Short mmCIF file of C-alpha atoms and ligand atoms in Angstrom, two decimals:
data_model
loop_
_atom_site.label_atom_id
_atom_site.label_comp_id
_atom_site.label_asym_id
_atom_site.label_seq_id
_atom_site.Cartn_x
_atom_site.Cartn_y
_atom_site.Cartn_z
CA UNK W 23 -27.87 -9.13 18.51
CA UNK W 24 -24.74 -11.29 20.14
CA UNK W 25 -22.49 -9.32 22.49
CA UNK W 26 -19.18 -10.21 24.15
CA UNK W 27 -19.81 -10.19 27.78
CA UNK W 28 -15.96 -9.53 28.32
CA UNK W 29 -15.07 -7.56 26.18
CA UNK W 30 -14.93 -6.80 22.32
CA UNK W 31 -12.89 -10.47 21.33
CA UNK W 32 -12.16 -10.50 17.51
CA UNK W 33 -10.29 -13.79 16.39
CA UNK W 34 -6.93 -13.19 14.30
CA UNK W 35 -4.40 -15.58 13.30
CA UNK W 36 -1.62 -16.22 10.99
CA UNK W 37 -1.48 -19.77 11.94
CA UNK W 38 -3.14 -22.22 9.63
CA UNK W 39 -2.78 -24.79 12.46
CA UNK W 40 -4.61 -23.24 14.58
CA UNK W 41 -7.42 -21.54 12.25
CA UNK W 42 -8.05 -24.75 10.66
CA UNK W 43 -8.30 -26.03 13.93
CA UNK W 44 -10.93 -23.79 15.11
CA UNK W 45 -13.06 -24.41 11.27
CA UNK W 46 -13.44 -27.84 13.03
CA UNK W 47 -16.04 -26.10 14.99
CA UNK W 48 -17.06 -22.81 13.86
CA UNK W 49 -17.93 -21.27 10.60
CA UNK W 50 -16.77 -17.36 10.29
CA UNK W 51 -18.42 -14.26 9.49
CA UNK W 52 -16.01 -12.35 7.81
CA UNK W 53 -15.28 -9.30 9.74
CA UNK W 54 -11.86 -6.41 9.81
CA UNK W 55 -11.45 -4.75 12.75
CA UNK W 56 -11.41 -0.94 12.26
CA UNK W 57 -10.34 1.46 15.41
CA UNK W 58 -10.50 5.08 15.47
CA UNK W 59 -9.22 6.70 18.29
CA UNK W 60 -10.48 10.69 19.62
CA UNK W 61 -7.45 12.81 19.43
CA UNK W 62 -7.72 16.47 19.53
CA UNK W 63 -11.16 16.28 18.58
CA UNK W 64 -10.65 13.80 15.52
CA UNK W 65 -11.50 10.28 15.12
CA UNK W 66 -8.61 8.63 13.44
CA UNK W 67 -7.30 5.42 12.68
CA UNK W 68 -4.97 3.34 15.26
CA UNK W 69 -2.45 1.94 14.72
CA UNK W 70 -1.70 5.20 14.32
CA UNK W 71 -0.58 5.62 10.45
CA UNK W 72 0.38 7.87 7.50
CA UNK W 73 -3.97 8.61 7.36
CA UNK W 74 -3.23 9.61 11.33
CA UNK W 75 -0.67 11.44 10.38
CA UNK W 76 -2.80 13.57 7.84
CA UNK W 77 -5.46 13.95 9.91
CA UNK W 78 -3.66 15.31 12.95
CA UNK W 79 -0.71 17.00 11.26
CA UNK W 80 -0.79 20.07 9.06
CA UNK W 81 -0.16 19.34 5.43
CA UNK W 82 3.44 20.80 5.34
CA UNK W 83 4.99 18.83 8.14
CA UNK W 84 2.73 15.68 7.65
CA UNK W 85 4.47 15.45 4.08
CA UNK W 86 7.80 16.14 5.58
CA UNK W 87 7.47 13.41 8.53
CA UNK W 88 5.67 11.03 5.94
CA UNK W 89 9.03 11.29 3.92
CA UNK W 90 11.11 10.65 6.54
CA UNK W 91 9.11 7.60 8.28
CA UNK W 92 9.25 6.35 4.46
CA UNK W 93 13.37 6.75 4.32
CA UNK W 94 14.44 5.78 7.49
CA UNK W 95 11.61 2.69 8.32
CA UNK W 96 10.08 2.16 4.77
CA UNK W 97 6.94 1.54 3.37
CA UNK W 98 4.94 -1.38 5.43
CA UNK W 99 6.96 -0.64 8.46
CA UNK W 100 5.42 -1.59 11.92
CA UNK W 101 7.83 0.56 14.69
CA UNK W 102 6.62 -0.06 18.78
CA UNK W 103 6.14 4.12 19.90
CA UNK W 104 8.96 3.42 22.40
CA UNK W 105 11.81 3.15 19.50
CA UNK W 106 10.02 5.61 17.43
CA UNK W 107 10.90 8.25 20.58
CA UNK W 108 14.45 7.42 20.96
CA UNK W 109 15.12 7.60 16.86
CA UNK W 110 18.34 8.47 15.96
CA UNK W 111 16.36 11.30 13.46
CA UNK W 112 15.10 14.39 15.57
CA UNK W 113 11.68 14.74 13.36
CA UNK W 114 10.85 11.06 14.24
CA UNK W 115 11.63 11.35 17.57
CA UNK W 116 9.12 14.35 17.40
CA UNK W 117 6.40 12.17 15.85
CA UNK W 118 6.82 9.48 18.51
CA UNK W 119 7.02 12.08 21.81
CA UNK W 120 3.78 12.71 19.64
CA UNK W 121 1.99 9.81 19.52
CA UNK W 122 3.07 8.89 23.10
CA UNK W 123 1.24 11.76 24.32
CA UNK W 124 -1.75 11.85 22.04
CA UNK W 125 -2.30 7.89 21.44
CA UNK W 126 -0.69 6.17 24.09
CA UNK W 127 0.23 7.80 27.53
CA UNK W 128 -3.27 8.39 28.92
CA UNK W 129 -4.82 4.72 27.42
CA UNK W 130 -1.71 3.05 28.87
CA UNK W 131 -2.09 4.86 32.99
CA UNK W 132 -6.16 4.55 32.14
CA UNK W 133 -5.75 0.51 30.89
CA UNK W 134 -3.08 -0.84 33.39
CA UNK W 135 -2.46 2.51 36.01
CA UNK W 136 1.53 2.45 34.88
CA UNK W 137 3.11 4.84 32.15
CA UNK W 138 4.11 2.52 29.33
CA UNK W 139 8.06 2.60 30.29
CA UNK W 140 6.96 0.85 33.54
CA UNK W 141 5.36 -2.04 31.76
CA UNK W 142 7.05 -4.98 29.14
CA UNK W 143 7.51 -3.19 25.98
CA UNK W 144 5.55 -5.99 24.55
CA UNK W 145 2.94 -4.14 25.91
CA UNK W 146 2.63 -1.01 23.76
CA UNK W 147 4.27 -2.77 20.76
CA UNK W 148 1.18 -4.35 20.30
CA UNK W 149 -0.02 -1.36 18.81
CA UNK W 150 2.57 0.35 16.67
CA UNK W 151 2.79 2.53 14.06
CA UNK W 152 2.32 1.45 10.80
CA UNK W 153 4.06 2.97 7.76
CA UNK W 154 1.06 2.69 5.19
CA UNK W 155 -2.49 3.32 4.76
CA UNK W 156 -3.23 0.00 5.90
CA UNK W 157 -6.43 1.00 8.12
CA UNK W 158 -6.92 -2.62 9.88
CA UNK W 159 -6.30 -3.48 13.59
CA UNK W 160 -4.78 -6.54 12.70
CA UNK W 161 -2.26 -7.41 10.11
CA UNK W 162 -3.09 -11.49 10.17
CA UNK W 163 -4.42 -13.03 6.94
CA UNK W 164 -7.08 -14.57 9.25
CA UNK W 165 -9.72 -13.01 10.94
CA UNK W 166 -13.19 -13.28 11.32
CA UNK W 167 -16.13 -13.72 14.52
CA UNK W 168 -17.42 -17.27 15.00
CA UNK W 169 -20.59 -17.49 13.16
CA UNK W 170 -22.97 -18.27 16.05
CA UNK W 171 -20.78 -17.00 18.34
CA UNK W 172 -18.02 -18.04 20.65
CA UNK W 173 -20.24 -20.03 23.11
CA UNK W 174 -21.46 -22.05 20.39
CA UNK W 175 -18.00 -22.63 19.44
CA UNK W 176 -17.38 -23.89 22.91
CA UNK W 177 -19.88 -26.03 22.85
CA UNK W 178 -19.40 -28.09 20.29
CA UNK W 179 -15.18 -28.39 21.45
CA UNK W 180 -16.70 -29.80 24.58
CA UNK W 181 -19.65 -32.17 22.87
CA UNK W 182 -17.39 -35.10 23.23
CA UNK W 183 -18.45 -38.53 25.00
CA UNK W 184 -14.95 -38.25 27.10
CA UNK W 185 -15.62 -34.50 28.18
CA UNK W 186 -17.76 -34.42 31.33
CA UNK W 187 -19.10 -30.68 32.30
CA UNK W 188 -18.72 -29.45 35.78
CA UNK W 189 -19.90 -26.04 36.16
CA UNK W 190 -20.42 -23.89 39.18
CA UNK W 191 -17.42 -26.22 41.09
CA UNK W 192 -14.01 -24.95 42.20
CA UNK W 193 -10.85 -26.00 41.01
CA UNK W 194 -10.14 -27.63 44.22
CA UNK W 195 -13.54 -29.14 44.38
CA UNK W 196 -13.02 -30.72 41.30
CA UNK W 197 -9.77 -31.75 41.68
CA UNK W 198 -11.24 -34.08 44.96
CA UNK W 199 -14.53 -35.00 42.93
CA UNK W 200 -12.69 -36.66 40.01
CA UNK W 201 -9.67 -39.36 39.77
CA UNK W 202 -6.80 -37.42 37.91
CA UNK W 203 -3.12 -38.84 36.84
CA UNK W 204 -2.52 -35.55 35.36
CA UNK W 205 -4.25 -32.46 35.20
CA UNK W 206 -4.40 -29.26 32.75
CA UNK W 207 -5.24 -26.11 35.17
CA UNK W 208 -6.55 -22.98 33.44
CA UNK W 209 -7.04 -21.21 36.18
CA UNK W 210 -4.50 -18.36 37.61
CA UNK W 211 -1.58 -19.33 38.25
CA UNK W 212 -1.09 -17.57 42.39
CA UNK W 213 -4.53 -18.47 42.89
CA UNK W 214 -3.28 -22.60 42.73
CA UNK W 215 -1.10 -21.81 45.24
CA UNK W 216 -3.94 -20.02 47.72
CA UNK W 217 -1.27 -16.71 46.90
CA UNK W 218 1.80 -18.38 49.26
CA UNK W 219 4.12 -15.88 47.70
CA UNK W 220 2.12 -13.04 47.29
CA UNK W 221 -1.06 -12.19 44.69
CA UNK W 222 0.51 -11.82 41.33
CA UNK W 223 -1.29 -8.49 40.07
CA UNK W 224 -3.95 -8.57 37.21
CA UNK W 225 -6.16 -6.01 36.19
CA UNK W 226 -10.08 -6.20 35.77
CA UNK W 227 -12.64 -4.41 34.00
CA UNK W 228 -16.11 -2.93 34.25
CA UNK W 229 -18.75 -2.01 31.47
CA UNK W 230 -21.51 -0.07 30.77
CA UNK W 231 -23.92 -0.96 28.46
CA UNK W 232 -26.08 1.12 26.80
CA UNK W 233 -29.01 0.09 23.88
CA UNK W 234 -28.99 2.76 21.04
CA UNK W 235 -31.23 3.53 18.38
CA UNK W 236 -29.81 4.33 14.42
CA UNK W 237 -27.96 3.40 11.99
CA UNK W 238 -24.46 3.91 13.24
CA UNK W 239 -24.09 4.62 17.31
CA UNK W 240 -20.84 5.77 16.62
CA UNK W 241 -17.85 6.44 14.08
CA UNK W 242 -16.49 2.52 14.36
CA UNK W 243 -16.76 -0.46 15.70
CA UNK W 244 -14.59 0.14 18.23
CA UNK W 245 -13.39 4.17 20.04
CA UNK W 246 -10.06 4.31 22.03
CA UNK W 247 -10.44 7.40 24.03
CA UNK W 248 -6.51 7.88 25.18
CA UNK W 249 -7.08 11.46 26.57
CA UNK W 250 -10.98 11.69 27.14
CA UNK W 251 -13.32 10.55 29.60
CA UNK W 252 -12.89 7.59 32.05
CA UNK W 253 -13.79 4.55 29.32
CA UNK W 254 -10.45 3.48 27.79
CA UNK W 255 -13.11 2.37 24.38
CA UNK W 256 -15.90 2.02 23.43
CA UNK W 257 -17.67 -0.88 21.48
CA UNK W 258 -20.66 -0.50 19.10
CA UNK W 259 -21.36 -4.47 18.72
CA UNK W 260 -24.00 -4.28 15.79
CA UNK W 261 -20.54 -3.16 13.95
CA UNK W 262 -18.99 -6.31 15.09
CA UNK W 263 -21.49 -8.70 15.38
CA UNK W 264 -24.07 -7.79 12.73
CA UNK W 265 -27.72 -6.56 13.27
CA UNK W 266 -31.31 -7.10 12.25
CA UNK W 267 -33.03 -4.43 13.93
CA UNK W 268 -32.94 -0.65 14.64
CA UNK W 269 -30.75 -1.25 17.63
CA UNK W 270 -27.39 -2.04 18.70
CA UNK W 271 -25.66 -1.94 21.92
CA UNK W 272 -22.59 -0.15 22.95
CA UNK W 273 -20.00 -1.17 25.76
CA UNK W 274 -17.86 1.20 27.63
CA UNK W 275 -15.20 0.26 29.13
CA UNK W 276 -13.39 1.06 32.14
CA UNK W 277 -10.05 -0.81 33.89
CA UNK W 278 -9.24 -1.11 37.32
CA UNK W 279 -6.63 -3.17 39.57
CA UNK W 280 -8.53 -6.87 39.66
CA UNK W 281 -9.61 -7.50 43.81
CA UNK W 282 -9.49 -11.58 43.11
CA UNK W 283 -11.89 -11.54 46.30
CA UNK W 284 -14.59 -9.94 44.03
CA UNK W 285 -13.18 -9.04 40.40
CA UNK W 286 -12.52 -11.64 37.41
CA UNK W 287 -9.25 -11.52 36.84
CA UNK W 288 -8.77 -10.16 32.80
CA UNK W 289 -4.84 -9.28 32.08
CA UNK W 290 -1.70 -10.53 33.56
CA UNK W 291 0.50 -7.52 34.11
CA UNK W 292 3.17 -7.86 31.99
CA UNK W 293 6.22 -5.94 33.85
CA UNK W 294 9.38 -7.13 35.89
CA UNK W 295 8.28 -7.42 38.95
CA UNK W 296 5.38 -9.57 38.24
CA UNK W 297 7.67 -12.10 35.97
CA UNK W 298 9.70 -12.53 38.98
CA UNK W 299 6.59 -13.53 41.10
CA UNK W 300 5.25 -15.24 38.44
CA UNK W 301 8.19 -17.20 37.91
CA UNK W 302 8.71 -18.01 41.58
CA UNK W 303 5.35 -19.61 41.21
CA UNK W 304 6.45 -21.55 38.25
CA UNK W 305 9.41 -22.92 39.99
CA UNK W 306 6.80 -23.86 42.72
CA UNK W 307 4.72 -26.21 40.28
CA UNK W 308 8.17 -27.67 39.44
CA UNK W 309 8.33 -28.60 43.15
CA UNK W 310 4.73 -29.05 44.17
CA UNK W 311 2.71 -30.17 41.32
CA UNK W 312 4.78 -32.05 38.20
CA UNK W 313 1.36 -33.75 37.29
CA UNK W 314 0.23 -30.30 36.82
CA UNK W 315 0.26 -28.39 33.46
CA UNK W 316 -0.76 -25.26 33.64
CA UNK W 317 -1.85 -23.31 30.64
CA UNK W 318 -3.94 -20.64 29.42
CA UNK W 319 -3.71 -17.00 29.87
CA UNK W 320 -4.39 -17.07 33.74
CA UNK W 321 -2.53 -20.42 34.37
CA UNK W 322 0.84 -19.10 32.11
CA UNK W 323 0.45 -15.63 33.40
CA UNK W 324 0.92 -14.51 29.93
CA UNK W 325 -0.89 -12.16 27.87
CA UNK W 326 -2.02 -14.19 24.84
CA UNK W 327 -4.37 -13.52 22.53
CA UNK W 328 -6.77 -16.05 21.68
CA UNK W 329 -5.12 -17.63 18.89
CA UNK W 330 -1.93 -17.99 21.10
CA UNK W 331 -4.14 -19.18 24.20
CA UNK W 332 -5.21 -22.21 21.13
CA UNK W 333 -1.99 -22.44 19.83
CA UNK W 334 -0.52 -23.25 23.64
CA UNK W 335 -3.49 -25.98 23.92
CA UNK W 336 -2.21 -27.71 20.81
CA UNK W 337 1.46 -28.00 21.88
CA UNK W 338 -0.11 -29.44 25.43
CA UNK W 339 -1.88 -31.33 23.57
CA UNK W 340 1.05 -32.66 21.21
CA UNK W 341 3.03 -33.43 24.34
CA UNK W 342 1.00 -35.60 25.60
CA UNK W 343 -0.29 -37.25 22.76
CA UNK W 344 2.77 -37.33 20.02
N1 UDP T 407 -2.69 1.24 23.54
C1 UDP T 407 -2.73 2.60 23.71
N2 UDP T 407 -3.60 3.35 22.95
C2 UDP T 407 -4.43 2.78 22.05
C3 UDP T 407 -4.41 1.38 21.87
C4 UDP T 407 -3.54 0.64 22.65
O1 UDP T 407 -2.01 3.14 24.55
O2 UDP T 407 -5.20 3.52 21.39
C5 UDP T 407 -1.74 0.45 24.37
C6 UDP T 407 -2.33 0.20 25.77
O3 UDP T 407 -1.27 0.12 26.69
C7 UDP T 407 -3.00 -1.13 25.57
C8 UDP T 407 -1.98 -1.84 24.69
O4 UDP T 407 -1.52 -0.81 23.80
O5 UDP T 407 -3.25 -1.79 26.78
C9 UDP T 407 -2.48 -3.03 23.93
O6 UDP T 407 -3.63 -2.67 23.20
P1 UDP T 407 -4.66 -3.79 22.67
O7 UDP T 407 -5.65 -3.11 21.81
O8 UDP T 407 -3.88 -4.91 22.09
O9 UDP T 407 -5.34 -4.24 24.05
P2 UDP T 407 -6.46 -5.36 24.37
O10 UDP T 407 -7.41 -5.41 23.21
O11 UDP T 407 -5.72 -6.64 24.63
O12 UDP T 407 -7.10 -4.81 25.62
#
């Protein structure tokens, strides 16, 4: 059965560019990604939505708040928590002091070790609440896990007579090992610098795997526990990945604050006072490097997503080769 090493990684998209792009090199298995999350006992679905709001809610005021969200946001509506507490209407400013507490305040100081007003509201907005029934993760008309799996997929972008493989070798290394007139680095953005200005923060994660034995190890693929446990989720990856045997194996997962002396690096930290560092470094590789792009999640300090980590290749790639 495949696993992701790093992490549950399910490809979404609305791009055609850059989902076409990737059928150069993968075929999909069709797959929706489905999250419940343990609240007070209850597995429901995140984003949280009007289902959520059944669930958790008794009948009476889930009715009344469903009426509301349906007036003031309307149906299909996708609202970040953080505007849904400071609503101008006092029952859907009770409905997001909810959700903050039940869905999002103990993920968000478990998953990054801030509340979510001390990060980007990017952050949390990734996850809103949805004014439907609409039970998927993602919205995107895309989505889907690469057939034979993401390494495969790499493999074939890099079986190319002009790509030559260098594995187990250090930026620098390679940088000295191999003639360059310009250069894409992928690799964090402080860490190019040896840190000069100070370790721009990232955060890292740990997992523990476990091999189970039934039909379903638990209620999804994926369990966000926001006010349970240690684990932020869990992942049941014969859900995900498909299986052919009586096994499937589960991956909990815990955050911490990344040591780059020991820890791979996993999320950029998106709040104010990293930007600043972040763009101090940027202004540096103006200076210091101009034969230097940098891109990628590491090298832009930017929390992308995969399909936004591809769609950022293709516009380096258009700029060099209109
Ligand atoms: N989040 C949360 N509760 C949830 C799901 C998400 O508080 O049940 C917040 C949390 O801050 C998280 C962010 O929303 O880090 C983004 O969630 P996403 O699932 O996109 O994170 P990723 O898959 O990138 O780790």
């Amino acid at each position: 059965m495949r696993i992701h090493r790093y992490g549950p990684h399910i490809f979404h998209t609305q791009s055609n560019a850059v989902w076409e792009y990737l059928c150069r090199f993968t075929e999909w298995r069709p797959y929706t990604h489905r999250v419940l999350a343990e609240v007070e006992g209850r597995f429901v679905p995140v984003p949280f939505n009007l289902e959520s709001l059944s669930a958790l809610m008794p009948e009476r005021l889930a009715r009344r708040l469903e009426t509301k969200l349906l007036l003031h946001l309307g149906l299909g509506a996708r609202v970040p928590v953080l505007r849904l507490k400071e609503h101008a209407d006092a029952d859907l400013r009770f409905l997001g002091d909810y959700v903050y507490r039940n869905l999002f305040e103990g993920y968000t100081l478990k998953q990054w070790g801030e509340r979510p007003e001390a990060l980007d509201g990017s952050v949390t907005a990734r996850v809103p609440v949805v004014v439907s029934r609409d039970s998927r993760y993602f919205p995107d008309p895309y989505q889907g896990l690469p057939r034979d799996g993401y390494t495969a997929l790499a493999a074939r972008l890099l079986s190319h007579p002009n790509i030559r493989l260098l594995l187990k070798t250090g930026a620098r290394e390679a940088m000295e090992m191999v003639r360059w007139k310009r250069l894409i680095y992928t690799g964090a953005l402080d860490e190019y610098f040896d840190r000069r200005l100070g370790a721009l923060p990232y955060r890292s994660l740990r997992f523990e795997w476990r091999s189970e034995q039934g039909t379903e190890a638990q209620p999804a693929a994926q369990v966000n526990y926001p006010n349970s446990g240690g684990a932020t989720r869990s992942t049941d990856f014969g859900q995900l990945t498909g299986r052919s045997n009586p096994f499937t194996t589960v991956a909990w997962e815990y955050s911490k604050a990344c040591d780059p002396r020991v820890d791979e690096p996993y999320y950029p930290v998106p709040r104010d006072s990293s930007r600043e560092l972040a763009d101090a470094y940027r202004q540096l590789a103006r200076q210091e490097a101009p034969d230097v792009i940098f891109a990628g999640r590491l090298a832009d300090y930017r929390y992308y997503n995969m399909d936004q980590a591809v769609a950022r290749a293709l516009q380096v790639y258009e700029g060099l080769c209109p």
